Amino acid sequence: LSSYTVDFANALYARAGELLIGNPCYATRKVYVQLVSAVFEKYGKHDQLLKILTDLFTKDNSVYEIDGSKQLYLQDLSKLVISHTDNNAEFLEISLTSNYYEVQLEAINFIESNRIESHNKSLTQIARSDNEWTYVRSKAIPLVDDYAIS
C-alpha cells in the first residue's frame, strides 16, 4: 500500500471506464474495486469515481445472476460505497434489500459496527423472512428492536 503514488491513483481513476464499466469480467472488476478501496484509504475518496461506483452498483445489483464472481464483486463494491458515502442511508437500504446475501451481510455488518438505528424496518423484514438465508437472518436478529419468536 505504501508504494501507491498519486500518479498511480490518478491512472487507476482514469481507467474506470475500461477496467470497470466496459469490462464484462466480474473477477477483474473485483480486483479493480479492491485497488480503488486501498487508494481511497490512503488518499481519500474521489467523489466523481464514487458516484460512478454507486451508479454501477445500483445497475449490477438490479439483475440477479447465479455467478459467484459477480456476488463477490458486488460484496466488495457495496463495502467500498457504504464506507465512503457521506449520506449512506439510501444505499444501505438498497443493500439490505439486495438479492445477494453477501451484499446484505456487508450492510448488516456496517449497521452493527457503526450502531446505526434507522434501518429497523428492513432488518425486521430480513429477520422474519423465511426466504432469507438463515445466516443472514441470524446477523439481523440481534439488531432488531422488537424481535420476538412467534
mmCIF file of C-alpha atoms in Angstrom:
data_model
loop_
_atom_site.group_PDB
_atom_site.id
_atom_site.type_symbol
_atom_site.label_atom_id
_atom_site.label_comp_id
_atom_site.label_asym_id
_atom_site.label_seq_id
_atom_site.Cartn_x
_atom_site.Cartn_y
_atom_site.Cartn_z
ATOM 1 C CA LEU A 1 0.000 0.000 0.000
ATOM 2 C CA SER A 2 2.822 2.398 0.743
ATOM 3 C CA SER A 3 4.036 2.030 -2.839
ATOM 4 C CA TYR A 4 0.834 3.542 -4.263
ATOM 5 C CA THR A 5 1.530 7.029 -5.503
ATOM 6 C CA VAL A 6 -0.751 9.864 -6.509
ATOM 7 C CA ASP A 7 0.153 9.123 -10.136
ATOM 8 C CA PHE A 8 -0.949 5.519 -9.669
ATOM 9 C CA ALA A 9 -4.209 6.674 -8.081
ATOM 10 C CA ASN A 10 -4.914 9.061 -10.957
ATOM 11 C CA ALA A 11 -4.118 6.372 -13.541
ATOM 12 C CA LEU A 12 -6.420 3.967 -11.721
ATOM 13 C CA TYR A 13 -9.247 6.514 -11.676
ATOM 14 C CA ALA A 14 -8.733 7.301 -15.368
ATOM 15 C CA ARG A 15 -9.155 3.635 -16.334
ATOM 16 C CA ALA A 16 -12.516 3.146 -14.612
ATOM 17 C CA GLY A 17 -14.322 3.013 -17.940
ATOM 18 C CA GLU A 18 -12.033 0.349 -19.336
ATOM 19 C CA LEU A 19 -11.486 -1.798 -16.242
ATOM 20 C CA LEU A 20 -14.888 -1.494 -14.637
ATOM 21 C CA ILE A 21 -17.726 -0.158 -16.746
ATOM 22 C CA GLY A 22 -16.781 -1.688 -20.086
ATOM 23 C CA ASN A 23 -15.440 -4.913 -18.627
ATOM 24 C CA PRO A 24 -17.744 -7.964 -18.529
ATOM 25 C CA CYS A 25 -15.375 -9.923 -16.241
ATOM 26 C CA TYR A 26 -16.530 -9.650 -12.622
ATOM 27 C CA ALA A 27 -13.248 -11.060 -11.280
ATOM 28 C CA THR A 28 -11.335 -8.187 -12.908
ATOM 29 C CA ARG A 29 -13.918 -5.704 -11.656
ATOM 30 C CA LYS A 30 -13.465 -7.093 -8.134
ATOM 31 C CA VAL A 31 -9.701 -6.561 -8.261
ATOM 32 C CA TYR A 32 -10.235 -3.014 -9.568
ATOM 33 C CA VAL A 33 -12.625 -2.284 -6.681
ATOM 34 C CA GLN A 34 -10.088 -3.672 -4.192
ATOM 35 C CA LEU A 35 -7.381 -1.409 -5.626
ATOM 36 C CA VAL A 36 -9.674 1.616 -5.510
ATOM 37 C CA SER A 37 -10.559 0.784 -1.918
ATOM 38 C CA ALA A 38 -6.880 0.721 -0.935
ATOM 39 C CA VAL A 39 -6.233 4.000 -2.750
ATOM 40 C CA PHE A 40 -9.279 5.631 -1.109
ATOM 41 C CA GLU A 41 -7.906 4.579 2.275
ATOM 42 C CA LYS A 42 -4.557 6.194 1.540
ATOM 43 C CA TYR A 43 -5.592 9.345 -0.354
ATOM 44 C CA GLY A 44 -9.257 9.804 0.489
ATOM 45 C CA LYS A 45 -12.243 9.268 -1.718
ATOM 46 C CA HIS A 46 -12.576 10.538 -5.276
ATOM 47 C CA ASP A 47 -16.112 11.953 -5.480
ATOM 48 C CA GLN A 48 -16.584 11.540 -9.228
ATOM 49 C CA LEU A 49 -15.434 7.907 -9.164
ATOM 50 C CA LEU A 50 -17.524 7.207 -6.070
ATOM 51 C CA LYS A 51 -20.614 8.417 -7.960
ATOM 52 C CA ILE A 52 -19.738 6.111 -10.872
ATOM 53 C CA LEU A 53 -19.257 3.191 -8.466
ATOM 54 C CA THR A 54 -22.571 3.892 -6.737
ATOM 55 C CA ASP A 55 -24.455 4.024 -10.038
ATOM 56 C CA LEU A 56 -22.712 0.881 -11.257
ATOM 57 C CA PHE A 57 -23.629 -0.972 -8.071
ATOM 58 C CA THR A 58 -27.275 0.025 -8.474
ATOM 59 C CA LYS A 59 -27.265 -1.231 -12.066
ATOM 60 C CA ASP A 60 -25.399 -4.506 -11.415
ATOM 61 C CA ASN A 61 -27.313 -5.273 -8.216
ATOM 62 C CA SER A 62 -30.658 -4.962 -10.013
ATOM 63 C CA VAL A 63 -30.033 -8.031 -12.205
ATOM 64 C CA TYR A 64 -29.750 -11.260 -10.215
ATOM 65 C CA GLU A 65 -27.459 -13.948 -11.599
ATOM 66 C CA ILE A 66 -26.058 -17.082 -10.031
ATOM 67 C CA ASP A 67 -22.469 -16.045 -10.632
ATOM 68 C CA GLY A 68 -20.014 -16.336 -7.752
ATOM 69 C CA SER A 69 -17.592 -13.773 -9.142
ATOM 70 C CA LYS A 70 -20.418 -11.238 -9.543
ATOM 71 C CA GLN A 71 -21.590 -11.872 -5.993
ATOM 72 C CA LEU A 72 -18.102 -11.327 -4.561
ATOM 73 C CA TYR A 73 -17.540 -8.258 -6.750
ATOM 74 C CA LEU A 74 -20.826 -6.734 -5.534
ATOM 75 C CA GLN A 75 -19.860 -7.514 -1.940
ATOM 76 C CA ASP A 76 -16.600 -5.572 -2.279
ATOM 77 C CA LEU A 77 -18.283 -2.783 -4.230
ATOM 78 C CA SER A 78 -21.036 -2.382 -1.639
ATOM 79 C CA LYS A 79 -18.474 -2.299 1.179
ATOM 80 C CA LEU A 80 -16.498 0.404 -0.627
ATOM 81 C CA VAL A 81 -19.527 2.562 -1.375
ATOM 82 C CA ILE A 82 -21.099 2.143 2.077
ATOM 83 C CA SER A 83 -17.904 3.114 3.861
ATOM 84 C CA HIS A 84 -17.147 6.168 1.701
ATOM 85 C CA THR A 85 -20.593 7.654 1.072
ATOM 86 C CA ASP A 86 -21.440 10.607 3.302
ATOM 87 C CA ASN A 87 -25.201 10.089 3.292
ATOM 88 C CA ASN A 88 -25.405 6.330 3.022
ATOM 89 C CA ALA A 89 -28.931 5.701 4.362
ATOM 90 C CA GLU A 90 -30.417 5.172 0.898
ATOM 91 C CA PHE A 91 -27.509 2.990 -0.192
ATOM 92 C CA LEU A 92 -27.765 0.896 2.976
ATOM 93 C CA GLU A 93 -31.457 0.384 2.255
ATOM 94 C CA ILE A 94 -30.687 -0.795 -1.285
ATOM 95 C CA SER A 95 -28.028 -3.130 0.107
ATOM 96 C CA LEU A 96 -30.329 -4.575 2.765
ATOM 97 C CA THR A 97 -32.940 -5.414 0.135
ATOM 98 C CA SER A 98 -30.429 -6.897 -2.316
ATOM 99 C CA ASN A 99 -30.973 -10.399 -3.669
ATOM 100 C CA TYR A 100 -27.299 -11.084 -2.943
ATOM 101 C CA TYR A 101 -26.739 -12.258 0.622
ATOM 102 C CA GLU A 102 -23.105 -11.084 0.513
ATOM 103 C CA VAL A 103 -24.326 -7.527 -0.050
ATOM 104 C CA GLN A 104 -26.910 -7.847 2.718
ATOM 105 C CA LEU A 105 -24.208 -9.036 5.120
ATOM 106 C CA GLU A 106 -21.976 -6.054 4.290
ATOM 107 C CA ALA A 107 -24.851 -3.686 5.070
ATOM 108 C CA ILE A 108 -25.728 -5.507 8.290
ATOM 109 C CA ASN A 109 -22.077 -5.510 9.420
ATOM 110 C CA PHE A 110 -21.791 -1.778 8.697
ATOM 111 C CA ILE A 111 -25.003 -1.031 10.602
ATOM 112 C CA GLU A 112 -23.829 -3.106 13.549
ATOM 113 C CA SER A 113 -20.295 -1.716 13.734
ATOM 114 C CA ASN A 114 -21.472 1.899 13.348
ATOM 115 C CA ARG A 115 -24.504 1.498 15.621
ATOM 116 C CA ILE A 116 -26.936 2.847 13.046
ATOM 117 C CA GLU A 117 -30.529 2.605 14.212
ATOM 118 C CA SER A 118 -32.528 3.921 11.248
ATOM 119 C CA HIS A 119 -32.976 0.650 9.352
ATOM 120 C CA ASN A 120 -35.067 -1.328 11.824
ATOM 121 C CA LYS A 121 -37.911 -1.965 9.346
ATOM 122 C CA SER A 122 -35.646 -3.611 6.749
ATOM 123 C CA LEU A 123 -33.734 -5.531 9.395
ATOM 124 C CA THR A 124 -37.028 -6.771 10.849
ATOM 125 C CA GLN A 125 -38.131 -7.945 7.402
ATOM 126 C CA ILE A 126 -34.862 -9.845 6.972
ATOM 127 C CA ALA A 127 -35.060 -11.341 10.472
ATOM 128 C CA ARG A 128 -38.643 -12.532 9.994
ATOM 129 C CA SER A 129 -38.459 -13.711 6.380
ATOM 130 C CA ASP A 130 -38.433 -17.433 5.737
ATOM 131 C CA ASN A 131 -36.970 -16.672 2.308
ATOM 132 C CA GLU A 132 -33.744 -15.202 3.687
ATOM 133 C CA TRP A 133 -30.712 -17.375 4.298
ATOM 134 C CA THR A 134 -30.563 -18.415 7.967
ATOM 135 C CA TYR A 135 -27.083 -16.942 8.433
ATOM 136 C CA VAL A 136 -28.227 -13.523 7.172
ATOM 137 C CA ARG A 137 -31.257 -13.703 9.449
ATOM 138 C CA SER A 138 -29.030 -14.595 12.413
ATOM 139 C CA LYS A 139 -26.980 -11.447 11.827
ATOM 140 C CA ALA A 140 -30.088 -9.239 11.555
ATOM 141 C CA ILE A 141 -31.961 -10.577 14.603
ATOM 142 C CA PRO A 142 -29.711 -9.001 17.293
ATOM 143 C CA LEU A 143 -30.138 -5.605 15.613
ATOM 144 C CA VAL A 144 -33.942 -5.687 15.628
ATOM 145 C CA ASP A 145 -35.532 -3.776 18.496
ATOM 146 C CA ASP A 146 -38.727 -5.759 18.849
ATOM 147 C CA TYR A 147 -37.848 -9.219 17.584
ATOM 148 C CA ALA A 148 -39.932 -11.904 19.212
ATOM 149 C CA ILE A 149 -40.288 -15.538 18.288
ATOM 150 C CA SER A 150 -43.830 -16.256 17.200
#
